[in-house]
Short mmCIF file of C-alpha atoms and ligand atoms in Angstrom, two decimals:
data_model
loop_
_atom_site.label_atom_id
_atom_site.label_comp_id
_atom_site.label_asym_id
_atom_site.label_seq_id
_atom_site.Cartn_x
_atom_site.Cartn_y
_atom_site.Cartn_z
CA UNK A 1 -26.93 -11.44 1.49
CA UNK A 2 -26.71 -15.11 0.56
CA UNK A 3 -29.20 -16.54 -1.95
CA UNK A 4 -31.78 -19.03 -1.09
CA UNK A 5 -34.31 -20.79 -3.26
CA UNK A 6 -37.41 -19.53 -1.57
CA UNK A 7 -39.66 -17.47 -3.73
CA UNK A 8 -39.15 -13.79 -3.15
CA UNK A 9 -42.35 -11.81 -3.31
CA UNK A 10 -41.39 -8.46 -1.77
CA UNK A 11 -40.45 -5.32 -3.59
CA UNK A 12 -36.88 -6.34 -4.12
CA UNK A 13 -38.25 -8.76 -6.73
CA UNK A 14 -39.05 -5.94 -9.12
CA UNK A 15 -35.80 -3.99 -9.16
CA UNK A 16 -33.59 -4.01 -12.26
CA UNK A 17 -30.83 -5.64 -10.25
CA UNK A 18 -33.23 -8.43 -9.17
CA UNK A 19 -34.51 -8.98 -12.66
CA UNK A 20 -31.02 -9.52 -13.98
CA UNK A 21 -30.12 -11.89 -11.12
CA UNK A 22 -33.15 -13.93 -12.06
CA UNK A 23 -32.19 -13.99 -15.69
CA UNK A 24 -28.83 -15.56 -14.93
CA UNK A 25 -29.68 -17.74 -11.94
CA UNK A 26 -29.58 -21.49 -12.16
CA UNK A 27 -33.02 -22.97 -12.76
CA UNK A 28 -33.90 -26.51 -13.82
CA UNK A 29 -36.15 -27.50 -16.60
CA UNK A 30 -39.15 -29.45 -15.27
CA UNK A 31 -38.88 -32.84 -17.02
CA UNK A 32 -39.43 -35.70 -14.75
CA UNK A 33 -38.51 -38.32 -17.31
CA UNK A 34 -34.93 -37.27 -17.99
CA UNK A 35 -32.13 -36.25 -15.60
CA UNK A 36 -32.77 -32.64 -14.54
CA UNK A 37 -31.26 -30.20 -17.02
CA UNK A 38 -30.15 -26.70 -16.27
CA UNK A 39 -32.41 -24.18 -17.98
CA UNK A 40 -30.63 -22.53 -20.99
CA UNK A 41 -29.54 -18.97 -20.38
CA UNK A 42 -28.78 -16.39 -23.04
CA UNK A 43 -25.13 -15.35 -22.35
CA UNK A 44 -24.74 -13.11 -25.36
CA UNK A 45 -24.76 -9.91 -23.20
CA UNK A 46 -22.19 -11.12 -20.66
CA UNK A 47 -18.98 -9.13 -20.99
CA UNK A 48 -16.03 -11.41 -21.55
CA UNK A 49 -12.77 -9.78 -20.53
CA UNK A 50 -10.77 -12.86 -21.58
CA UNK A 51 -11.86 -12.26 -25.18
CA UNK A 52 -11.18 -8.49 -24.79
CA UNK A 53 -7.65 -9.30 -23.63
CA UNK A 54 -7.17 -11.63 -26.61
CA UNK A 55 -8.33 -8.97 -29.11
CA UNK A 56 -6.39 -6.32 -27.30
CA UNK A 57 -3.19 -8.37 -27.64
CA UNK A 58 -3.94 -9.18 -31.33
CA UNK A 59 -4.77 -5.77 -32.70
CA UNK A 60 -5.16 -3.27 -29.85
CA UNK A 61 -8.89 -3.16 -30.34
CA UNK A 62 -11.51 -3.01 -27.62
CA UNK A 63 -15.34 -2.53 -27.44
CA UNK A 64 -16.32 1.11 -26.95
CA UNK A 65 -17.30 0.74 -23.23
CA UNK A 66 -13.94 -0.88 -22.31
CA UNK A 67 -10.83 1.15 -21.56
CA UNK A 68 -7.23 0.25 -20.73
CA UNK A 69 -6.10 1.77 -17.47
CA UNK A 70 -2.82 3.64 -17.69
CA UNK A 71 -0.82 2.17 -14.78
CA UNK A 72 2.48 0.44 -14.30
CA UNK A 73 1.14 -3.09 -13.87
CA UNK A 74 2.79 -6.16 -15.51
CA UNK A 75 -0.34 -6.99 -17.49
CA UNK A 76 -3.28 -5.08 -18.99
CA UNK A 77 -5.77 -3.63 -16.57
CA UNK A 78 -9.24 -2.80 -17.97
CA UNK A 79 -11.90 -0.40 -16.81
CA UNK A 80 -15.43 0.47 -17.84
CA UNK A 81 -16.28 3.93 -19.15
CA UNK A 82 -19.46 4.10 -17.18
CA UNK A 83 -18.05 2.83 -13.86
CA UNK A 84 -15.05 4.80 -12.59
CA UNK A 85 -13.22 3.04 -9.84
CA UNK A 86 -13.92 -0.43 -11.24
CA UNK A 87 -10.91 -2.48 -12.51
CA UNK A 88 -10.79 -5.85 -14.14
CA UNK A 89 -7.44 -7.75 -14.44
CA UNK A 90 -8.00 -10.91 -16.48
CA UNK A 91 -5.74 -13.81 -15.65
CA UNK A 92 -3.94 -11.79 -12.92
CA UNK A 93 -3.02 -14.98 -11.11
CA UNK A 94 -0.85 -17.70 -12.60
CA UNK A 95 -2.13 -21.33 -12.36
CA UNK A 96 0.41 -22.09 -9.67
CA UNK A 97 -0.86 -19.09 -7.64
CA UNK A 98 -4.42 -20.16 -8.18
CA UNK A 99 -3.61 -23.65 -6.84
CA UNK A 100 -1.77 -22.26 -3.89
CA UNK A 101 -4.72 -20.01 -2.83
CA UNK A 102 -7.25 -22.82 -3.44
CA UNK A 103 -5.22 -25.08 -1.17
CA UNK A 104 -5.04 -22.34 1.47
CA UNK A 105 -8.74 -21.56 1.19
CA UNK A 106 -9.60 -25.15 1.97
CA UNK A 107 -6.89 -26.11 4.43
CA UNK A 108 -5.77 -23.11 6.32
CA UNK A 109 -8.23 -20.20 5.97
CA UNK A 110 -11.05 -21.98 7.79
CA UNK A 111 -8.87 -22.75 10.76
CA UNK A 112 -9.68 -21.17 14.18
CA UNK A 113 -9.52 -18.39 15.27
CA UNK A 114 -10.78 -17.56 11.78
CA UNK A 115 -14.56 -17.95 11.83
CA UNK A 116 -16.79 -19.69 9.32
CA UNK A 117 -20.52 -20.07 8.82
CA UNK A 118 -20.23 -23.29 10.81
CA UNK A 119 -19.26 -21.48 14.03
CA UNK A 120 -22.83 -20.65 14.90
CA UNK A 121 -23.93 -24.26 15.13
CA UNK A 122 -20.80 -26.21 15.95
CA UNK A 123 -18.38 -23.82 17.56
CA UNK A 124 -14.83 -23.70 16.12
CA UNK A 125 -13.87 -26.67 13.91
CA UNK A 126 -10.27 -27.47 13.40
CA UNK A 127 -8.75 -29.43 10.44
CA UNK A 128 -12.00 -29.80 8.47
CA UNK A 129 -10.18 -30.62 5.21
CA UNK A 130 -7.99 -33.25 6.87
CA UNK A 131 -11.13 -34.76 8.33
CA UNK A 132 -12.66 -34.89 4.84
CA UNK A 133 -9.60 -36.85 3.51
CA UNK A 134 -9.92 -39.26 6.50
CA UNK A 135 -13.65 -39.65 6.00
CA UNK A 136 -14.31 -38.50 9.45
CA UNK A 137 -17.56 -37.52 11.13
CA UNK A 138 -18.26 -34.56 13.45
CA UNK A 139 -20.04 -35.91 16.47
CA UNK A 140 -21.82 -34.15 19.38
CA UNK A 141 -20.84 -35.07 22.90
CA UNK A 142 -24.11 -34.71 24.78
CA UNK A 143 -22.32 -34.54 28.09
CA UNK A 144 -20.85 -31.18 27.29
CA UNK A 145 -22.67 -27.91 27.85
CA UNK A 146 -24.58 -26.72 24.71
CA UNK A 147 -22.12 -24.90 22.47
CA UNK A 148 -24.12 -22.11 20.88
CA UNK A 149 -22.20 -19.27 19.28
CA UNK A 150 -21.61 -17.15 22.35
CA UNK A 151 -18.91 -14.77 21.09
CA UNK A 152 -15.21 -15.10 21.59
CA UNK A 153 -14.64 -18.68 20.36
CA UNK A 154 -18.08 -19.77 19.40
CA UNK A 155 -18.15 -22.23 22.40
CA UNK A 156 -19.53 -22.05 25.92
CA UNK A 157 -16.45 -22.32 28.15
CA UNK A 158 -13.05 -22.52 26.40
CA UNK A 159 -12.07 -24.22 23.22
CA UNK A 160 -11.22 -27.44 24.98
CA UNK A 161 -14.86 -27.95 26.13
CA UNK A 162 -16.35 -27.95 22.56
CA UNK A 163 -19.33 -30.18 22.20
CA UNK A 164 -18.45 -31.27 18.66
CA UNK A 165 -15.34 -33.24 17.62
CA UNK A 166 -14.26 -35.39 14.71
CA UNK A 167 -14.50 -39.24 15.11
CA UNK A 168 -13.94 -42.28 12.87
CA UNK A 169 -16.98 -43.30 10.97
CA UNK A 170 -17.01 -46.72 12.50
CA UNK A 171 -17.00 -45.38 16.09
CA UNK A 172 -20.05 -43.30 15.28
CA UNK A 173 -21.93 -46.35 13.90
CA UNK A 174 -21.21 -48.33 17.01
CA UNK A 175 -22.67 -45.56 19.21
CA UNK A 176 -26.10 -46.03 17.71
CA UNK A 177 -28.58 -43.57 16.44
CA UNK A 178 -29.00 -41.29 19.42
CA UNK A 179 -25.93 -39.11 18.94
CA UNK A 180 -26.04 -36.18 16.53
CA UNK A 181 -23.39 -36.28 13.74
CA UNK A 182 -22.49 -34.76 10.43
CA UNK A 183 -19.80 -35.99 8.05
CA UNK A 184 -16.84 -33.76 7.26
CA UNK A 185 -17.59 -33.96 3.56
CA UNK A 186 -21.07 -32.47 4.18
CA UNK A 187 -19.58 -29.73 6.24
CA UNK A 188 -17.03 -28.90 3.51
CA UNK A 189 -19.89 -28.77 0.94
CA UNK A 190 -21.85 -26.46 3.22
CA UNK A 191 -18.89 -24.19 3.99
CA UNK A 192 -20.00 -20.72 2.67
CA UNK A 193 -17.52 -18.33 4.22
CA UNK A 194 -14.50 -17.87 6.36
CA UNK A 195 -12.94 -14.64 7.58
CA UNK A 196 -9.24 -13.76 7.85
CA UNK A 197 -7.68 -10.96 9.82
CA UNK A 198 -10.18 -8.73 11.54
CA UNK A 199 -13.30 -10.85 12.00
CA UNK A 200 -16.51 -9.70 10.29
CA UNK A 201 -19.71 -10.40 12.35
CA UNK A 202 -22.39 -11.14 9.84
CA UNK A 203 -25.21 -10.85 12.37
CA UNK A 204 -24.30 -7.28 13.28
CA UNK A 205 -22.76 -6.52 9.85
CA UNK A 206 -19.64 -4.99 11.30
CA UNK A 207 -16.04 -5.80 12.17
CA UNK A 208 -15.77 -7.00 15.75
CA UNK A 209 -12.24 -5.97 16.73
CA UNK A 210 -12.55 -7.74 20.09
CA UNK A 211 -12.74 -11.22 18.45
CA UNK A 212 -9.45 -13.09 18.54
CA UNK A 213 -7.80 -13.07 15.11
CA UNK A 214 -4.57 -13.56 13.32
CA UNK A 215 -3.09 -11.02 10.85
CA UNK A 216 -3.71 -11.67 7.16
CA UNK A 217 -1.04 -14.19 6.07
CA UNK A 218 2.03 -12.32 4.88
CA UNK A 219 2.12 -13.66 1.38
CA UNK A 220 -1.53 -12.86 0.76
CA UNK A 221 -0.89 -9.43 2.16
CA UNK A 222 2.00 -8.85 -0.25
CA UNK A 223 -0.09 -10.11 -3.20
CA UNK A 224 -3.08 -7.92 -2.30
CA UNK A 225 -0.80 -4.84 -2.10
CA UNK A 226 0.60 -5.58 -5.65
CA UNK A 227 -2.87 -6.24 -7.08
CA UNK A 228 -4.41 -3.17 -5.48
CA UNK A 229 -1.77 -0.77 -6.91
CA UNK A 230 -3.71 0.11 -10.09
CA UNK A 231 -6.60 1.45 -7.91
CA UNK A 232 -4.45 3.31 -5.37
CA UNK A 233 -3.49 6.91 -5.34
CA UNK A 234 0.14 7.49 -6.45
CA UNK A 235 2.64 6.81 -3.66
CA UNK A 236 0.01 5.18 -1.28
CA UNK A 237 0.10 1.56 -0.34
CA UNK A 238 -2.96 -0.61 0.36
CA UNK A 239 -3.13 -2.04 3.89
CA UNK A 240 -4.94 -5.39 3.98
CA UNK A 241 -6.65 -5.84 7.31
CA UNK A 242 -9.51 -8.32 6.69
CA UNK A 243 -10.49 -10.84 4.06
CA UNK A 244 -13.78 -12.61 3.51
CA UNK A 245 -13.48 -16.00 1.66
CA UNK A 246 -16.69 -17.01 -0.09
CA UNK A 247 -17.28 -20.61 -1.11
CA UNK A 248 -19.84 -21.33 -3.80
CA UNK A 249 -21.28 -24.66 -4.85
CA UNK A 250 -23.61 -25.23 -7.77
CA UNK A 251 -26.77 -23.16 -7.28
CA UNK A 252 -25.26 -20.88 -4.72
CA UNK A 253 -25.52 -17.15 -5.31
CA UNK A 254 -24.32 -13.92 -3.68
CA UNK A 255 -27.27 -11.50 -3.71
CA UNK A 256 -26.85 -7.83 -4.70
CA UNK A 257 -25.15 -5.80 -1.99
CA UNK A 258 -22.80 -3.05 -1.10
CA UNK A 259 -19.66 -3.50 1.04
CA UNK A 260 -20.19 -0.51 3.20
CA UNK A 261 -18.65 -1.57 6.56
CA UNK A 262 -15.13 -0.24 5.79
CA UNK A 263 -14.31 3.32 6.94
CA UNK A 264 -12.41 4.51 3.83
CA UNK A 265 -14.21 3.84 0.53
CA UNK A 266 -11.36 5.37 -1.50
CA UNK A 267 -9.42 2.20 -0.73
CA UNK A 268 -10.10 -0.69 -3.08
CA UNK A 269 -11.59 -4.06 -2.32
CA UNK A 270 -9.37 -6.74 -3.98
CA UNK A 271 -11.38 -9.67 -5.21
CA UNK A 272 -9.75 -12.89 -6.50
CA UNK A 273 -11.67 -15.58 -8.28
CA UNK A 274 -10.74 -19.27 -8.06
CA UNK A 275 -12.29 -22.43 -9.44
CA UNK A 276 -15.45 -22.48 -11.55
CA UNK A 277 -16.41 -19.67 -13.87
CA UNK A 278 -19.12 -17.31 -12.57
CA UNK A 279 -21.23 -14.39 -13.61
CA UNK A 280 -20.61 -11.16 -11.74
CA UNK A 281 -23.17 -8.37 -11.79
CA UNK A 282 -22.01 -4.78 -11.36
CA UNK A 283 -24.95 -2.43 -10.96
CA UNK A 284 -25.12 1.29 -10.26
CA UNK A 285 -25.78 3.19 -7.04
CA UNK A 286 -29.39 2.22 -7.04
CA UNK A 287 -30.92 -1.23 -7.38
CA UNK A 288 -32.95 0.33 -10.16
CA UNK A 289 -29.93 0.80 -12.37
CA UNK A 290 -29.62 -2.13 -14.79
CA UNK A 291 -26.42 -4.03 -13.94
CA UNK A 292 -23.70 -5.11 -16.33
CA UNK A 293 -22.93 -8.83 -16.38
CA UNK A 294 -19.46 -10.21 -16.82
CA UNK A 295 -17.69 -13.59 -16.59
CA UNK A 296 -15.24 -14.16 -13.74
CA UNK A 297 -12.78 -16.96 -14.35
CA UNK A 298 -10.28 -18.58 -12.03
CA UNK A 299 -7.29 -16.22 -11.84
CA UNK A 300 -9.27 -13.04 -12.58
CA UNK A 301 -8.98 -10.14 -10.18
CA UNK A 302 -11.49 -7.36 -9.69
CA UNK A 303 -10.81 -4.08 -7.86
CA UNK A 304 -13.58 -1.79 -6.64
CA UNK A 305 -12.56 1.60 -5.33
CA UNK A 306 -14.03 5.10 -5.09
CA UNK A 307 -17.33 5.53 -6.87
CA UNK A 308 -17.49 1.81 -7.73
CA UNK A 309 -17.64 1.04 -4.00
CA UNK A 310 -21.13 2.59 -4.06
CA UNK A 311 -22.29 0.25 -6.81
CA UNK A 312 -24.50 -2.78 -6.03
CA UNK A 313 -22.87 -6.05 -7.09
CA UNK A 314 -23.38 -9.80 -6.66
CA UNK A 315 -22.89 -13.26 -8.14
CA UNK A 316 -26.12 -14.84 -9.52
CA UNK A 317 -24.50 -17.86 -11.08
CA UNK A 318 -21.53 -20.23 -10.98
CA UNK A 319 -21.06 -22.76 -13.76
CA UNK A 320 -20.32 -26.39 -12.79
CA UNK A 321 -20.85 -28.11 -16.06
CA UNK A 322 -17.75 -29.23 -17.91
CA UNK A 323 -18.25 -26.91 -20.89
CA UNK A 324 -18.74 -23.68 -18.98
CA UNK A 325 -16.85 -24.26 -15.70
CA UNK A 326 -13.43 -23.93 -17.39
CA UNK A 327 -11.58 -25.77 -14.72
CA UNK A 328 -9.59 -28.22 -16.96
CA UNK A 329 -6.18 -26.62 -16.32
CA UNK A 330 -6.74 -26.59 -12.51
CA UNK A 331 -7.90 -30.20 -12.71
CA UNK A 332 -4.62 -31.23 -14.37
CA UNK A 333 -2.66 -29.52 -11.61
CA UNK A 334 -4.70 -31.28 -8.86
CA UNK A 335 -4.67 -34.74 -10.50
CA UNK A 336 -2.72 -36.16 -7.48
CA UNK A 337 -4.93 -34.46 -4.85
CA UNK A 338 -8.32 -36.20 -5.24
CA UNK A 339 -10.19 -34.29 -2.54
CA UNK A 340 -9.25 -30.88 -3.88
CA UNK A 341 -9.93 -32.06 -7.44
CA UNK A 342 -13.41 -33.23 -6.44
CA UNK A 343 -14.13 -30.00 -4.68
CA UNK A 344 -12.84 -27.54 -7.28
CA UNK A 345 -14.59 -29.21 -10.26
CA UNK A 346 -17.90 -28.01 -8.93
CA UNK A 347 -17.03 -25.03 -6.72
CA UNK A 348 -15.91 -21.46 -6.81
CA UNK A 349 -13.87 -19.62 -4.19
CA UNK A 350 -13.68 -15.82 -3.91
CA UNK A 351 -11.03 -14.18 -1.69
CA UNK A 352 -12.16 -10.63 -0.96
CA UNK A 353 -9.42 -8.47 0.69
CA UNK A 354 -10.18 -5.21 2.46
CA UNK A 355 -8.59 -2.35 4.23
CA UNK A 356 -10.94 -1.60 7.10
CA UNK A 357 -9.62 1.63 8.68
C1 OGA B 1 -18.17 -9.98 -1.52
C2 OGA B 1 -18.27 -10.06 -3.02
C3 OGA B 1 -17.82 -11.13 -5.12
C4 OGA B 1 -17.41 -12.43 -5.68
O1 OGA B 1 -17.72 -11.02 -0.93
O2 OGA B 1 -18.50 -8.99 -0.94
O3 OGA B 1 -18.76 -9.12 -3.56
O4 OGA B 1 -16.87 -12.36 -6.86
N1 OGA B 1 -17.84 -11.12 -3.68
O5 OGA B 1 -17.63 -13.50 -5.10
MN1 MN B 2 -19.05 -7.45 -2.21
#
């Protein structure tokens, strides 16, 4: 599902969805003399719900394809005429809420027993963000049994016998070259996902209920229930059971996909955007349907329920340049927290909350 830079030559290359992904993806202009420059992309067809909200507030006007959803929510909720079950709530999260969920996404969501993409190689890693602040290095202890991802906690044996642990940089240098190590800051930059609540097993593409897990944190649960309301049948309440947190750095993409592992598709997926602005593609039920492109900004929330759950979607682009990223407000809020500031300037986080059963 995740994008890579290798050339794709199979049939998926020719679908309408794939063509649009390629149109918006980050490519660099080949010019060896100057610093590499992102290739210019025509953004004129990208739907901009922030500007729709502005015009709606000013004079009640909206483009023909955009509708206002009649629901008792405390701010306008928009839909698309051609995509029933899709909801867009621009600026649904206040800046304080965004900061709070960015902090949690970095400091608490990747904590064991929650799994991350790093589990497969290193086993569970505790306190990654603290280790970044302390400039620590994850080091392999060669006397321990090899810690391949073997299921329950990602380690052979119990969590105490993990092969990898954080050390001071100096102590690694003094050990010489032979021991394998990776800095905490590199691990943070390569963090691609973490899972909350019921743990999703990417290799089997299903929820593995036997993996140890914590409930979704209560405040996130309450927030998701509130945000899901416009897409829920009258009188029913959304039950958040799992969340996937995606972390994007410059050039990272989320390829076109369906989220089809949840039992009841009438329940919405609640998707919150944090950090750098991105382009989201919403296709149709076939990869041959040309997708609509739209901007996702920090604080925007998207709901996909019912028929929209059968629509291919993905993220071909995040913007990390000053002009397009639109992170200035967040940067002001994190001015005393340098490591978060550095991270969020060039990253996007997506918290994707689901009811599984
Ligand atoms: C997903 C997903 C969209 C986004 O995680 O399944 O579709 O905005 N994420 O990152
Ligand atoms: Mn998805």
